[in-house]
mmCIF file of C-alpha atoms in Angstrom:
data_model
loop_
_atom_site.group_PDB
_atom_site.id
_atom_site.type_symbol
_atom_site.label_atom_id
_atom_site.label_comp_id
_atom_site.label_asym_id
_atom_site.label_seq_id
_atom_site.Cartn_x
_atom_site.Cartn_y
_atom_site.Cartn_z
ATOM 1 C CA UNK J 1 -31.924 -26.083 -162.688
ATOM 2 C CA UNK J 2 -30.457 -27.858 -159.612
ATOM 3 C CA UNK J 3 -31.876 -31.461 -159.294
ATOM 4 C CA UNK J 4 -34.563 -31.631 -156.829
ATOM 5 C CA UNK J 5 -32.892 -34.881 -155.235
ATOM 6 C CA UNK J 6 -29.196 -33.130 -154.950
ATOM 7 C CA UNK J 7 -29.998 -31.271 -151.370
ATOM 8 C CA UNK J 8 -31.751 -33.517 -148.702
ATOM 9 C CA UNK J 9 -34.467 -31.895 -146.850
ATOM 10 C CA UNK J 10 -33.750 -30.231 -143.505
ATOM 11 C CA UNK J 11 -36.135 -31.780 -141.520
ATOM 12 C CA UNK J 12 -36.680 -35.248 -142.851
ATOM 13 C CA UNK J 13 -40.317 -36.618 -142.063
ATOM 14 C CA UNK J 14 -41.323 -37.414 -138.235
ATOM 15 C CA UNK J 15 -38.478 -35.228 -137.482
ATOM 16 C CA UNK J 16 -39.348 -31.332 -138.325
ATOM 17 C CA UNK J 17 -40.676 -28.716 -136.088
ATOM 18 C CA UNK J 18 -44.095 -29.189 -137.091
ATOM 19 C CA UNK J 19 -44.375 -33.052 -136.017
ATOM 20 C CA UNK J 20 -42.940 -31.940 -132.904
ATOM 21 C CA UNK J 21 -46.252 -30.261 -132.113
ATOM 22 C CA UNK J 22 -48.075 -33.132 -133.328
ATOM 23 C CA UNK J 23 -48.826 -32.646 -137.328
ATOM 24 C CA UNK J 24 -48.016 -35.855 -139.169
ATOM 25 C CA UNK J 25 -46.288 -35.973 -142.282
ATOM 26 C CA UNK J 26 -49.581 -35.581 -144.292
ATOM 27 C CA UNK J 27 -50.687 -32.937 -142.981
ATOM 28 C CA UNK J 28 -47.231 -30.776 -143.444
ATOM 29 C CA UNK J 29 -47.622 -31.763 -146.712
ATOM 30 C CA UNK J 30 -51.145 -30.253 -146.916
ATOM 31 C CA UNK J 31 -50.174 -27.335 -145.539
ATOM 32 C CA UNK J 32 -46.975 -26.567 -147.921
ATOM 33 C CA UNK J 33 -49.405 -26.715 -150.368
ATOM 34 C CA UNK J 34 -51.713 -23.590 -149.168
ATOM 35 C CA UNK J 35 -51.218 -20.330 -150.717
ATOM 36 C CA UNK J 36 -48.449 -18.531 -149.190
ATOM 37 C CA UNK J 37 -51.015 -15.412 -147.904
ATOM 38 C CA UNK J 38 -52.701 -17.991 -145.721
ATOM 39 C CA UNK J 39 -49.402 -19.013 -144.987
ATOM 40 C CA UNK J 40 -48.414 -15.778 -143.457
ATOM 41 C CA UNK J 41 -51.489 -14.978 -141.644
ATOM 42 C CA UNK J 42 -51.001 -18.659 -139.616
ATOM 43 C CA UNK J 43 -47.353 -17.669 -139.183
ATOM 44 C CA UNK J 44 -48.495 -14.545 -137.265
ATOM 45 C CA UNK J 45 -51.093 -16.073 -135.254
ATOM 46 C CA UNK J 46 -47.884 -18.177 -134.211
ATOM 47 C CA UNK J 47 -45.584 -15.757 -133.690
ATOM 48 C CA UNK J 48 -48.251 -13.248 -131.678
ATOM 49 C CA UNK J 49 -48.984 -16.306 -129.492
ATOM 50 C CA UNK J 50 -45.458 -17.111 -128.699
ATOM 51 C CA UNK J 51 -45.197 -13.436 -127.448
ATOM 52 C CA UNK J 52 -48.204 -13.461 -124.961
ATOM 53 C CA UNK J 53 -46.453 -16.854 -123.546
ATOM 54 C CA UNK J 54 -42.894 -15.021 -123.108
ATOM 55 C CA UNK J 55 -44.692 -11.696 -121.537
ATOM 56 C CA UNK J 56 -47.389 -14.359 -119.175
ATOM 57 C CA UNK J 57 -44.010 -16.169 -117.962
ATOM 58 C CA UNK J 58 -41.910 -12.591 -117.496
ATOM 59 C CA UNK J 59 -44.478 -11.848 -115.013
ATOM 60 C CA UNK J 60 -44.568 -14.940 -113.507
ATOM 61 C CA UNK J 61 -40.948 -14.778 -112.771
ATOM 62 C CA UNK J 62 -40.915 -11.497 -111.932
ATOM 63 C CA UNK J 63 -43.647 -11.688 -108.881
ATOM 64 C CA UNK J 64 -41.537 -15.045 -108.068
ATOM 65 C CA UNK J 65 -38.329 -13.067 -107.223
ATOM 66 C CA UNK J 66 -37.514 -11.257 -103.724
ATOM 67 C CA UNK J 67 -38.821 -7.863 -102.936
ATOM 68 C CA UNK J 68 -36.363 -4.983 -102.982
ATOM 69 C CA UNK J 69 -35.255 -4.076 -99.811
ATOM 70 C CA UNK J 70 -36.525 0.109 -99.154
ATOM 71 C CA UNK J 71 -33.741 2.232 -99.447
ATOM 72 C CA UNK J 72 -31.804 3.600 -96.383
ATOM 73 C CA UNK J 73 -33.327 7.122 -95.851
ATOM 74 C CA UNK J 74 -31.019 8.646 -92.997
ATOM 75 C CA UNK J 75 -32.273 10.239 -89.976
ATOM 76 C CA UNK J 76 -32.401 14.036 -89.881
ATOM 77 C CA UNK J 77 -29.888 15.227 -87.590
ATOM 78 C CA UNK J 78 -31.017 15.727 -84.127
ATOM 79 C CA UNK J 79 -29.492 18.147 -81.540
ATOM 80 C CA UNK J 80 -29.437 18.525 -77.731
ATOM 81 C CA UNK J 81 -28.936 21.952 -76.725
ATOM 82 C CA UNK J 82 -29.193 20.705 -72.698
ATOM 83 C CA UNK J 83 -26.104 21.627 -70.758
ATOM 84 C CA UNK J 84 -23.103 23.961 -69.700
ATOM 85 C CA UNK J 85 -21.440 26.817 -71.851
ATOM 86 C CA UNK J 86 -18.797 29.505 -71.305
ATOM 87 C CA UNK J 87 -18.104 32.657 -73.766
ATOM 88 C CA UNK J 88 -15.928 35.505 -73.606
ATOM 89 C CA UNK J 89 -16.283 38.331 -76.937
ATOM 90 C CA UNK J 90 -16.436 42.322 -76.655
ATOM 91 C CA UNK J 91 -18.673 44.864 -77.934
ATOM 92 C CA UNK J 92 -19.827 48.544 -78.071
ATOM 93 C CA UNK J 93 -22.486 50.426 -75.977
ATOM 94 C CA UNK J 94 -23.827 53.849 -74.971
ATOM 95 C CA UNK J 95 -25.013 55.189 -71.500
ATOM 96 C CA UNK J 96 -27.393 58.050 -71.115
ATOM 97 C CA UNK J 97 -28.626 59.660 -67.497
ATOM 98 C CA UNK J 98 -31.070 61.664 -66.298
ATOM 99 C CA UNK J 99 -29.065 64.454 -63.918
ATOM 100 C CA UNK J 100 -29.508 67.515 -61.968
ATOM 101 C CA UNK J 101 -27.905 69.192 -59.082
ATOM 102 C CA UNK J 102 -29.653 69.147 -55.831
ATOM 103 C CA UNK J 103 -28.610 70.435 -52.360
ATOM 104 C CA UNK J 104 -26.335 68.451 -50.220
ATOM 105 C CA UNK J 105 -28.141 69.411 -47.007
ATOM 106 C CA UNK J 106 -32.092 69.402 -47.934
ATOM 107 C CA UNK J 107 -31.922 67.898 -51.616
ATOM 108 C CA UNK J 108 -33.997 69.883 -52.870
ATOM 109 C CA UNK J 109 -33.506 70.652 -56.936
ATOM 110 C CA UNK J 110 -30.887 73.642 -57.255
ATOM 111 C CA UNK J 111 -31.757 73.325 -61.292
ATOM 112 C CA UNK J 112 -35.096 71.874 -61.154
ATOM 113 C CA UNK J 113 -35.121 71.342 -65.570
ATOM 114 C CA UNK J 114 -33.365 67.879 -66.037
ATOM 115 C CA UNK J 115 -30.395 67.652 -67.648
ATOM 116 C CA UNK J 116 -29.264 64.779 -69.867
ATOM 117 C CA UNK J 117 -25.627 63.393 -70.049
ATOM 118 C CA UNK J 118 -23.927 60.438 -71.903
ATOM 119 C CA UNK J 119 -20.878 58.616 -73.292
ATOM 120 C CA UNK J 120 -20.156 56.023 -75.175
ATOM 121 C CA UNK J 121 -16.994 53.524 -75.523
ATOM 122 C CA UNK J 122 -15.776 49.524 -75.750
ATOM 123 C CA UNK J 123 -15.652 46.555 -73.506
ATOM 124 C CA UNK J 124 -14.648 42.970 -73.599
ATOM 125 C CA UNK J 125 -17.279 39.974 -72.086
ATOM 126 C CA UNK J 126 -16.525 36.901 -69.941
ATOM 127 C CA UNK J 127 -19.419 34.700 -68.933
ATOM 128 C CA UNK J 128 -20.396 30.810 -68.729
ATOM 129 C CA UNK J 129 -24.104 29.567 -68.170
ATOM 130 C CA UNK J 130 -26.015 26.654 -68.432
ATOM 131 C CA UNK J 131 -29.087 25.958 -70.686
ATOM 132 C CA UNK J 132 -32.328 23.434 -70.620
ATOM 133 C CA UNK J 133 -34.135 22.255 -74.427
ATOM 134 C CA UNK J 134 -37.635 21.085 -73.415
ATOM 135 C CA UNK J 135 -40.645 20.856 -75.630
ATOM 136 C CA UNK J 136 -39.313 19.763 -78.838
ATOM 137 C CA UNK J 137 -37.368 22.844 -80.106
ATOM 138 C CA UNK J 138 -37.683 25.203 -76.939
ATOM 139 C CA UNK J 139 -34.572 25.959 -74.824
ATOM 140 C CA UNK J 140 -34.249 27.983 -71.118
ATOM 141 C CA UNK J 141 -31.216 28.690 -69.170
ATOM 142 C CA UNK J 142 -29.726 30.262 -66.671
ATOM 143 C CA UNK J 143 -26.034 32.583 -67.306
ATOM 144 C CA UNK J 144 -23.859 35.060 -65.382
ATOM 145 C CA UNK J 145 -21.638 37.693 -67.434
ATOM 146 C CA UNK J 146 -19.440 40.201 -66.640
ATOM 147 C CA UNK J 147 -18.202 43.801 -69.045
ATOM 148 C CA UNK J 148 -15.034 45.259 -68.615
ATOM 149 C CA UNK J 149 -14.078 48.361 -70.218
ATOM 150 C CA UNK J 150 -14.600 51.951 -70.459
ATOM 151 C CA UNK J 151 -18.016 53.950 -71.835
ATOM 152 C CA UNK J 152 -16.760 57.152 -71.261
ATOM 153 C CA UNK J 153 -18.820 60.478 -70.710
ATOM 154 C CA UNK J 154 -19.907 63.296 -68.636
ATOM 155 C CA UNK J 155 -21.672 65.034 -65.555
ATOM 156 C CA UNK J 156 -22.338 68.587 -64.792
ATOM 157 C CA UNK J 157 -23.457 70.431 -62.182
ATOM 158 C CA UNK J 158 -25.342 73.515 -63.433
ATOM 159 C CA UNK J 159 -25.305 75.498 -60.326
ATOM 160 C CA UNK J 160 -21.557 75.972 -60.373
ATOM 161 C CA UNK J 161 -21.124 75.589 -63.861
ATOM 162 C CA UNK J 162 -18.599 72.681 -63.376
ATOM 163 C CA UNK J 163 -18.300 69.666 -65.296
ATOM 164 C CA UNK J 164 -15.960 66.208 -65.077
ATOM 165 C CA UNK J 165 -15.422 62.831 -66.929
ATOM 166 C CA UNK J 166 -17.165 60.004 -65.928
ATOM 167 C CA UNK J 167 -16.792 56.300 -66.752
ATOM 168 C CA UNK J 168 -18.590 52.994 -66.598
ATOM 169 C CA UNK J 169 -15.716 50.745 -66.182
ATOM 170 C CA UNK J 170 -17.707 47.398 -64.952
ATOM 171 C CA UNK J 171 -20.958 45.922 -65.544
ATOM 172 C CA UNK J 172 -22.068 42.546 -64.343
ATOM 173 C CA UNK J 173 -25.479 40.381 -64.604
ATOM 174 C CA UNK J 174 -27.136 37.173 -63.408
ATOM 175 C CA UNK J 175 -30.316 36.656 -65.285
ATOM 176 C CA UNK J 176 -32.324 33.827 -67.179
ATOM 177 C CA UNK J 177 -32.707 33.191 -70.702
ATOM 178 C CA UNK J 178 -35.803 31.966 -73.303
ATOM 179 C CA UNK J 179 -36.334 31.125 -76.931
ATOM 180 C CA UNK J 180 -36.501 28.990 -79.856
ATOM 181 C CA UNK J 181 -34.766 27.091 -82.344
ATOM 182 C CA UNK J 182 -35.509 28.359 -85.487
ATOM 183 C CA UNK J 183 -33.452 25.929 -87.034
ATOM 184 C CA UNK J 184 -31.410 22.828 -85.623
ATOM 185 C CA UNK J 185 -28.375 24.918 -84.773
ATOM 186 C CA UNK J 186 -29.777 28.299 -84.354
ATOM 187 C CA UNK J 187 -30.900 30.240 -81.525
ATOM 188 C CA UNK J 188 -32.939 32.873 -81.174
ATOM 189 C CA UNK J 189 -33.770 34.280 -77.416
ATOM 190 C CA UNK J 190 -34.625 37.273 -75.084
ATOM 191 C CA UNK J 191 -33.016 37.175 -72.056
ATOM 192 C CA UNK J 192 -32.882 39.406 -68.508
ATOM 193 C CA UNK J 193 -32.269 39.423 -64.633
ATOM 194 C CA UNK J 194 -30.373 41.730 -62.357
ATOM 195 C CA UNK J 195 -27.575 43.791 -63.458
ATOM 196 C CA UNK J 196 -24.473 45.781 -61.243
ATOM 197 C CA UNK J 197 -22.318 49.037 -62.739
ATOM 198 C CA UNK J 198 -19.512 50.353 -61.396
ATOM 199 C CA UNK J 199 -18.671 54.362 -62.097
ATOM 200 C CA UNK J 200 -15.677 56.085 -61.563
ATOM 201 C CA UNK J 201 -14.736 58.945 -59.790
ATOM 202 C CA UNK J 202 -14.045 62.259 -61.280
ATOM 203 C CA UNK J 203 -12.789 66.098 -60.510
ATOM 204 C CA UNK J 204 -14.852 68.526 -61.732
ATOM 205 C CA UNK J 205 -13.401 71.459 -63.556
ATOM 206 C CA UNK J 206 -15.098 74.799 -64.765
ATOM 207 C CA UNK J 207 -16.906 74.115 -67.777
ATOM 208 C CA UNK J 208 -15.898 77.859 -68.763
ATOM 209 C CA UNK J 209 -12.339 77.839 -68.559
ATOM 210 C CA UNK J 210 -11.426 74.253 -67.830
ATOM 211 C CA UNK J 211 -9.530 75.075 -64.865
ATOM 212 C CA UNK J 212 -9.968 72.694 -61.613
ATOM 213 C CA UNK J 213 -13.061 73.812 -59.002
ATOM 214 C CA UNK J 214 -11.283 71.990 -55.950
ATOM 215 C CA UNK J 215 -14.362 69.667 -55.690
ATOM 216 C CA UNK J 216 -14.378 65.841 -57.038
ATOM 217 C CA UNK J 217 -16.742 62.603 -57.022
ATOM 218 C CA UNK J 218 -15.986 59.261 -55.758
ATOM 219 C CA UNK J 219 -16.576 55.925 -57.486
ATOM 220 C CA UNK J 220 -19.768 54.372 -57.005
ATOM 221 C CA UNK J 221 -21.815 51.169 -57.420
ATOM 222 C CA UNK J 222 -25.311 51.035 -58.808
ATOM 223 C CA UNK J 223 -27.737 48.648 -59.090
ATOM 224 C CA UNK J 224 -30.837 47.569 -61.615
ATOM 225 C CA UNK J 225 -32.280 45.506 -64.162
ATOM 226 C CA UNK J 226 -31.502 44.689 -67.930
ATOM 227 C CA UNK J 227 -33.412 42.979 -70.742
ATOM 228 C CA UNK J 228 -32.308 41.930 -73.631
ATOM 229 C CA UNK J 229 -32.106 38.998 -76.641
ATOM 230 C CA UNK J 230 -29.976 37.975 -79.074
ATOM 231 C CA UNK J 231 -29.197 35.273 -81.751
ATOM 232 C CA UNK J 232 -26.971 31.932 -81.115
ATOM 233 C CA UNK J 233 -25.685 29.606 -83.935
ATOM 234 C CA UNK J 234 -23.497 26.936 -84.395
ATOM 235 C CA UNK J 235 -20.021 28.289 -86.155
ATOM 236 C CA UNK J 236 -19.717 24.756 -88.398
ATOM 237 C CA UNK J 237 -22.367 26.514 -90.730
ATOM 238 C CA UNK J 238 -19.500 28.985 -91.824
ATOM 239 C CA UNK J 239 -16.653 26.450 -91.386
ATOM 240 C CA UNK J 240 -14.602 27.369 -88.446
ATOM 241 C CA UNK J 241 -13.488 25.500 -85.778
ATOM 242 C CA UNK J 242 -14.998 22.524 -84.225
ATOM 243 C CA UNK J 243 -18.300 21.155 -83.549
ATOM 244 C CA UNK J 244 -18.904 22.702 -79.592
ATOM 245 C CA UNK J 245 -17.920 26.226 -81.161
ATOM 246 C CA UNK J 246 -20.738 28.710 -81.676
ATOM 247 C CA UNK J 247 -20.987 32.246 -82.012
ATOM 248 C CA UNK J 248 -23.858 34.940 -80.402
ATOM 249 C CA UNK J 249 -24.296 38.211 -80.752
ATOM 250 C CA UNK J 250 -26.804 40.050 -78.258
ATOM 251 C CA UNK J 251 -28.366 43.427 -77.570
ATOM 252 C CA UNK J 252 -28.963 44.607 -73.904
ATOM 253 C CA UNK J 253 -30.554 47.366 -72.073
ATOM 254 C CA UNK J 254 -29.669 47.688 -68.321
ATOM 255 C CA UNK J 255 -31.574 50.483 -66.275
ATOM 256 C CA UNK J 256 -29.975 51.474 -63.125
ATOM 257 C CA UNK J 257 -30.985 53.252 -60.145
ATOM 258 C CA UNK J 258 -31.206 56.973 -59.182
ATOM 259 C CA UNK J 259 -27.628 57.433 -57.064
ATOM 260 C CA UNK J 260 -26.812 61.164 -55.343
ATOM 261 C CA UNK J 261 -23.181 61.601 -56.763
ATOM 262 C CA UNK J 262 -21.814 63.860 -53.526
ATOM 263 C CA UNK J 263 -19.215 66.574 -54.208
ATOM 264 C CA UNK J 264 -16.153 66.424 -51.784
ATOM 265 C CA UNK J 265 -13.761 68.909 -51.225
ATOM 266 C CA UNK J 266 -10.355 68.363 -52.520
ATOM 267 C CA UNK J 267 -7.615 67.272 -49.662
ATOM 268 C CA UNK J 268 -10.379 67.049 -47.040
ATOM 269 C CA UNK J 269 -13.050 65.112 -48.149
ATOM 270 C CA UNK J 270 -15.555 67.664 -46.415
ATOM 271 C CA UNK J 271 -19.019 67.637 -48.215
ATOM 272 C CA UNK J 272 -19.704 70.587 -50.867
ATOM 273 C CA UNK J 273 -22.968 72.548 -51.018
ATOM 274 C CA UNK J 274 -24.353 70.873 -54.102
ATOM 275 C CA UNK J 275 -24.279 67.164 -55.293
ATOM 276 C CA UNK J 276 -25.573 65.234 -58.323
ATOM 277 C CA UNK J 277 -28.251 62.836 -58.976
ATOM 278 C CA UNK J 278 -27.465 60.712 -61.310
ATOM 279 C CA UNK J 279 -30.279 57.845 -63.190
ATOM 280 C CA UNK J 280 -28.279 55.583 -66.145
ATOM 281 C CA UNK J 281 -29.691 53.300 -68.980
ATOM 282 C CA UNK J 282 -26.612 51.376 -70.772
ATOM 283 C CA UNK J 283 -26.997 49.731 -74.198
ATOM 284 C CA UNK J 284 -24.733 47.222 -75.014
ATOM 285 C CA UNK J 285 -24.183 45.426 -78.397
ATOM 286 C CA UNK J 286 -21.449 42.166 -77.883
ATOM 287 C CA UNK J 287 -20.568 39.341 -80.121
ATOM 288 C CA UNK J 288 -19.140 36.588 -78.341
ATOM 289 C CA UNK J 289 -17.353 32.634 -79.231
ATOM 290 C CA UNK J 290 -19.409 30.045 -77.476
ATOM 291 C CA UNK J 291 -17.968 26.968 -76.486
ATOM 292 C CA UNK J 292 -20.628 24.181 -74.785
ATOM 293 C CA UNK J 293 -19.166 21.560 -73.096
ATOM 294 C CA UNK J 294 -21.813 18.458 -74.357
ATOM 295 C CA UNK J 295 -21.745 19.245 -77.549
ATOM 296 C CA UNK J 296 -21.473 16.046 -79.513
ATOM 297 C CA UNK J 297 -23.008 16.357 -82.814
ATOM 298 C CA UNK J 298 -25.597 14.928 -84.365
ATOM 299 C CA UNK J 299 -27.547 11.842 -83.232
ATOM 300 C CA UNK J 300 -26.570 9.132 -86.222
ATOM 301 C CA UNK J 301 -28.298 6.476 -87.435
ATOM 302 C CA UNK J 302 -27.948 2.780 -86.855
ATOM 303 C CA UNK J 303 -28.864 0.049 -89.478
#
């Protein structure tokens, strides 16, 4: 065995960690000599009591530091939909009308069962208009268009058995326009107003043989209404172009008036005995590029 004298003692008396608590030398010596099971259970006590003075003075430091600052939640993009557009697209439509042939002289029905006539074709769209958003996610405006193309069909007249192309070459409209955002950049609307076609002229040939009757129409205008609606969005949600670029695409019916299409004689103009009355709807489906002029984005955030 080791000499008990050959190590000194760690914590020579009135300088250990015991006396720094205030236990004099006596009483560490008293307490080396308990059993080492009572030993333990004061060791714990110590050790337990230590811990609920660390955890009291966590929180204590904890509550003494700064508040976090909330984190920067940005601002949901806003819109303005308020202000001046111009499109031009093309589209498809159909034309029927309600026809029959009537005297020149008294107008009474020389076919009295009405007859119905049609065509069909393509056309290319030009307008510009200018729109209003109101009421959190409403929007109202006011637009002019114009159609140029052909939607090509026929008219007969049943008394002579002739028959002759007919076209509606022009269409133009001035109308108003309400609906509702059903999302930020979308656009959903009816729209209608007043509405102008333009028809060809036409000779009419036997619808036998084909062979020309000596009679033809003139062009004519007619007047009438349209309604319609359609569906505008903003063309950054498919990643094309820039950010004043949208794209619509709108369905429209325009009813026109009852017009008397005359019959003129070949060379001398000179009314024929019969003439046609003529009553048009037009359907029209277009998709158009949209370009509005105060277009800037969304509203962003400041901070």
């Amino acid at each position: 065995m080791v000499p008990a004298n050959v190590f000194r003692p760690v914590c020579p008396p009135g300088n250990s960690f015991f006396e720094g608590f205030g236990y004099n030398y006596r009483q560490i010596r008293r307490y080396r000599a308990l059993p080492r099971s009572f030993k333990e259970v004061e060791m714990k006590k110590l050790i337990l009591a230590l811990a609920a003075i660390a955890a009291f003075s966590g929180s204590a430091l904890a509550a003494d530091l700064p508040a976090k600052a909330p984190m920067y939640q940005p601002l949901a993009p806003a819109y303005n939909w308020t202000g001046f557009y111009f499109f031009g697209g093309a589209g498809g439509g159909v034309w029927d009308a309600n026809t029959q042939a009537v005297s020149t002289v008294t107008g009474i029905c020389q076919t009295c069962v009405i007859q119905k006539q049609g065509g069909d074709g393509w056309f290319g769209t030009v307008g510009a208009g200018y729109d209003w958003q109101f009421g959190g996610d409403w929007v109202a405006g006011i637009f002019a268009d114009g159609q140029f193309g052909s939607l090509k069909g026929t008219i007969q007249d049943q008394v002579n058995q002739t028959t002759g192309f007919i076209k509606n070459e022009d269409n133009w409209a001035v109308g108003v326009r309400l609906g509702y955002l059903v999302a930020p950049t979308v656009y959903s609307y009816v729209n209608g107003g007043y509405s102008g076609a333009n028809w060809n002229g036409t000779g009419l040939v036997s619808s036998f043989t084909g062979a020309a009757s000596g009679v033809h129409t003139n062009s004519f205008t007619q007047n009438g209404w349209f309604i319609g609606g359609g569906v505008e969005n903003k063309l950054a949600l498919f990643g094309f172009l820039g950010p004043n670029w949208f794209m619509k695409t709108e369905y429209r019916a325009a009813y026109y008036n009852s017009r008397t299409i005359n019959e003129l004689v070949d060379g001398t103009g000179v009314l024929a005995p019969n003439s046609i009355t003529f009553k048009p709807l037009v359907q029209t489906i277009s998709t158009s590029l949209v370009y509005r002029f105060n277009w800037g984005g969304p509203v962003v955030a400041r901070y």
